[in-house]
DNA sequence: CTGTTAGCGCCTTCAT
DNA sequence: ATGAAGGCGCTAACAG
C-alpha cells in the first residue's frame, strides 16, 4: 500500500472490469428523434437525481446519445459492449428500438418517464393521464369550456404526450363536453399559431391554454403577452412539470408538480436492484404529483 | 462476419480498451462545491454541445461528479483509472484539486468556462470581464448610477463570478464612478434582500440590477414584481448567458449572449486534439459574446 | 499468510 | 490468405 502510494499507482478500471464482470457504471440513454430531450429544463432535475443517487451508491454514469446516428445498428451495438451494468432510458420514444435489443441480451434497464405494456419492463413515471385530467377538471370547475392543448411537433411519439392528451380528453368526456379538435395545436411556429387561436371569434376562442409542459406553457404566456393579451384576465395558462421558471415567471404558472429529481433517484435504485438481482424486472413505479395553483389561472371573463 | 451476426456477437469494450490503450470516451467532471452546476439552465446548453460534438466524433461521455464525496482521494483516483482518454472540467472552482492531479498524471484535460494562469492548461470560455464591463458601460450610458450586483453564495470561487465582478467594477472606475459596496449582494434569501435593497432611500436605491447570470436576474425580476415594482419603469434588470427563459420572460431580459452550445462543442474538439497530440495543451480559446437588449432595460426615471 | 498462476476478451504480431 | 500465440492489467483461486 505504501509502495502503491509512493509510485502513484491507480488501478486500471478496464482490467478490473474485465475480470470482475461488472463496472459499477450506469448508462444513460437518450433516444431523442428530433429535439434533444436533455435540452429541456425538466431534464436537468431528473439528471440531478440520477447523478446524486448514482454517486451516493458509488456508480459512474455513462451517457449514450442517438444524435444523428444514421446507423441504428452501430448505435444499439454500443449499448451491448458491457461498459455499464445496466441502462436508464431517458424519456424514450414509444417506438424506440433499444428496448427489444436490451431485452434480448438480458441487459437490465429501466424507463425513466416512459411507459411500456410489457409487464417485464420496469418504469418510473407519474400518472400523466390522471394528473392532466385533474388539472383540466379544475379548469372546467372554474368555468372554462374552451381549453386549447399545445404540444410540439414529434412529441406525440412519447408516452407523456399521449397520456396527458388522453387525460385532457377524458376530463372533457367525463363532464359531457365536446373536445374541439381545432383547439389541439401541434406547434411549429408558436407566435403565429397563438395569434391565430386568439384571432378566432369570441365564441370559439380559447379561454385557457394547457401547454404540454411548462416550457411550452411559459413560451405561450410570453407570446400572448407580446400580442397584448393579459394573463390570466384574458386567458389562463397552465403547464406540467413545475420547473423552476414556473414559479418565477410573471404571473406565476399554474402547473402539475412532478417530483423530477426523485424520478431520477428512483430509477437508479430500481436499476441497481435489478442488476443485483434483488428485485425482479417489471417494477411499475408511479410517483405522486401535486396541483400547484399560481397567478396564471383565473375564471374566464 | 456472418457468423458474428448470427451469434449476435458484440465486442466487449473493456477488453478492447485494455489492449488498444484508449477508450474513445471523454470524461465530464463536475467539481461543484455546494450547488450542483449541472442544475443551472445554461449547463444543459453546454452539455448539448458536448454531447452533439462527442457523438459526431464517435466518442462516449462519462460523467464524474464530486457530490458529497468526503474522500477527495478516492474521488481523484477514479479520474485516473483510464476509463476515458481525457477530461472536460465543467465550470471548475478556482481552487479545485483535480487540475494538479491530472497534470501530474499527464491526462489531457480542458477547462469548460474556467480560467487558469497556467499557460499549459487549455480553456474554452468567453471574455467575462470585458462583456460584463461593456454591459455596465451601456447601463451607465443610459443614465444609471446605482447598479446592484447580485450573486449567489459560494459563486465567488468561480472565475465567471470573479471576472464579471471585475468587469462591473472596472466599468465604474473607467467612468469615474464609485462602486457602492452596499450594492454588491451575496444572495441567501433573495426575496428579503431585494426588499431591503429597494427599501433604501431613493438616493441610495439601485436603479438597475445586474444578476450574475440569467437565473439570478430572472429570479430577481420576479421578486421585484411580486413586491410591486415595475420592470423596467422602476428598476432595470440585466443578466448574463441568454438562456431560453431570458427571451420568454415578461419583460424580456437584457443580457449578454454566450455561445453556450459552441463552448461545449469547442471543448470536445480541443480535448480530442490534445488526446491525438495534434494540438499542444495550453489553448486559451475565447468565444465571442453579444449584448442582447430586451424590455427589462430602460433609462432611470 | 505470502507468492504464484490462470485467464477475463480482445488485438497484433508472427508463423504457416 | 488463414491460424496460433502472447500479452494488455488485473483478480481470484490455489499452492506453498
Coordinates of C-alpha atoms in Angstrom, one line a residue, chain A residues 5 8-18 23-25 28 30 36 38-41 43-45 47-49 51-53 55-56 58-71 73-74 76-78 80-84 104-105 218-219 221-223 225-226 247-250 261, chain B residues 5 8-18 23-25 28 30 36 38-41 43-45 47-49 51-53 55-56 58-71 73-74 76-78 80-84 104-105 218-219 221-223 225-226 247-250 261:
Chain A
X5 CA 1.0 5.4 -2.9
X8 CA 1.3 6.9 -7.5
X9 CA -0.4 3.8 -8.6
X10 CA -4.0 3.7 -9.7
X11 CA -5.7 0.5 -10.8
X12 CA -6.9 0.4 -14.3
X13 CA -10.7 0.2 -14.5
X14 CA -10.7 -1.6 -17.8
X15 CA -8.7 -4.5 -16.5
X16 CA -10.8 -4.6 -13.3
X17 CA -14.0 -4.6 -15.3
X18 CA -12.8 -7.4 -17.5
X23 CA -18.2 -2.0 -13.9
X24 CA -20.2 -0.1 -11.3
X25 CA -21.4 2.1 -14.1
X28 CA -28.0 6.9 -19.5
X30 CA -31.2 9.4 -24.9
X36 CA -32.8 16.6 -27.8
X38 CA -31.7 16.7 -22.5
X39 CA -32.2 20.3 -23.6
X40 CA -35.5 20.6 -21.7
X41 CA -35.4 22.3 -18.2
X43 CA -34.3 17.1 -17.7
X44 CA -31.6 18.7 -15.6
X45 CA -33.6 18.0 -12.5
X47 CA -30.4 14.2 -14.2
X48 CA -29.6 15.8 -10.9
X49 CA -31.5 13.0 -9.2
X51 CA -26.3 11.7 -10.6
X52 CA -26.8 12.3 -6.9
X53 CA -28.1 8.8 -6.3
X55 CA -22.7 9.0 -6.8
X56 CA -24.2 8.1 -3.4
X58 CA -20.7 4.7 -5.9
X59 CA -21.7 4.3 -9.5
X60 CA -20.4 6.2 -12.5
X61 CA -22.6 7.4 -15.3
X62 CA -22.1 6.9 -18.9
X63 CA -24.1 8.9 -21.4
X64 CA -25.2 7.5 -24.7
X65 CA -26.9 9.7 -27.2
X66 CA -28.5 8.7 -30.5
X67 CA -27.9 12.2 -32.0
X68 CA -27.9 11.9 -35.7
X69 CA -26.9 8.3 -35.7
X70 CA -28.0 7.2 -39.0
X71 CA -26.7 3.7 -38.4
X73 CA -27.2 -0.9 -35.6
X74 CA -23.9 0.6 -34.6
X76 CA -27.5 -0.3 -30.5
X77 CA -24.3 -2.3 -30.6
X78 CA -22.5 0.1 -28.3
X80 CA -24.2 -4.1 -25.6
X81 CA -20.5 -3.7 -25.1
X82 CA -20.7 -4.3 -21.3
X83 CA -19.3 -1.0 -20.3
X84 CA -22.1 -0.4 -18.0
X104 CA -32.9 -10.0 -26.0
X105 CA -29.4 -9.6 -24.5
X218 CA -44.2 29.7 -20.5
X219 CA -43.4 30.3 -24.1
X221 CA -47.6 33.0 -22.0
X222 CA -44.8 35.2 -23.4
X223 CA -46.4 35.1 -26.9
X225 CA -48.3 38.9 -23.6
X226 CA -46.4 40.2 -26.6
X247 CA -42.5 29.9 -10.0
X248 CA -40.5 32.9 -11.1
X249 CA -42.5 33.9 -14.2
X250 CA -45.0 36.8 -14.1
X261 CA -35.4 14.7 -9.0
Chain B
X5 CA -24.2 -11.5 -36.7
X8 CA -25.4 -11.9 -32.1
X9 CA -21.9 -11.1 -31.1
X10 CA -20.8 -7.7 -29.8
X11 CA -17.2 -6.9 -28.9
X12 CA -16.5 -6.2 -25.2
X13 CA -15.4 -2.6 -24.8
X14 CA -13.4 -3.4 -21.7
X15 CA -11.2 -5.9 -23.4
X16 CA -10.8 -3.6 -26.4
X17 CA -9.9 -0.7 -24.2
X18 CA -7.3 -2.8 -22.4
X23 CA -11.4 4.0 -25.0
X24 CA -12.9 6.7 -27.2
X25 CA -14.5 8.2 -24.2
X28 CA -17.1 15.2 -17.9
X30 CA -18.3 18.4 -12.2
X36 CA -24.7 21.4 -8.5
X38 CA -25.4 20.9 -13.8
X39 CA -28.6 22.2 -12.3
X40 CA -28.3 25.6 -14.0
X41 CA -30.2 26.2 -17.2
X43 CA -25.5 24.0 -18.3
X44 CA -27.9 22.0 -20.5
X45 CA -26.9 24.0 -23.5
X47 CA -23.9 19.8 -22.3
X48 CA -25.9 19.7 -25.5
X49 CA -22.8 21.0 -27.4
X51 CA -22.8 15.5 -26.4
X52 CA -23.5 16.6 -30.0
X53 CA -19.9 17.0 -30.9
X55 CA -21.3 11.8 -30.7
X56 CA -20.3 13.3 -34.1
X58 CA -17.8 8.8 -32.1
X59 CA -16.9 9.4 -28.5
X60 CA -18.9 8.3 -25.5
X61 CA -19.3 10.6 -22.5
X62 CA -18.6 9.5 -18.9
X63 CA -19.8 11.8 -16.1
X64 CA -18.0 12.1 -12.9
X65 CA -19.4 14.2 -10.1
X66 CA -17.9 15.1 -6.8
X67 CA -21.3 15.2 -5.0
X68 CA -20.8 14.8 -1.3
X69 CA -17.6 12.9 -1.8
X70 CA -16.0 13.4 1.5
X71 CA -13.0 11.4 0.5
X73 CA -8.6 11.0 -2.7
X74 CA -11.0 8.3 -3.8
X76 CA -9.4 12.0 -7.7
X77 CA -8.3 8.4 -8.0
X78 CA -11.3 7.5 -10.2
X80 CA -7.0 8.3 -13.2
X81 CA -8.4 4.9 -13.9
X82 CA -8.0 5.3 -17.7
X83 CA -11.7 4.8 -18.5
X84 CA -11.6 7.9 -20.5
X104 CA 0.9 15.2 -12.7
X105 CA -0.5 12.1 -14.4
X218 CA -34.9 36.4 -13.7
X219 CA -35.5 35.4 -10.1
X221 CA -37.2 40.3 -11.7
X222 CA -39.9 38.0 -10.3
X223 CA -39.1 39.1 -6.7
X225 CA -42.6 42.3 -9.5
X226 CA -44.1 40.5 -6.5
X247 CA -36.4 35.7 -24.2
X248 CA -39.7 34.4 -22.9
X249 CA -39.9 36.3 -19.7
X250 CA -42.1 39.4 -19.4
X261 CA -23.6 25.2 -27.1

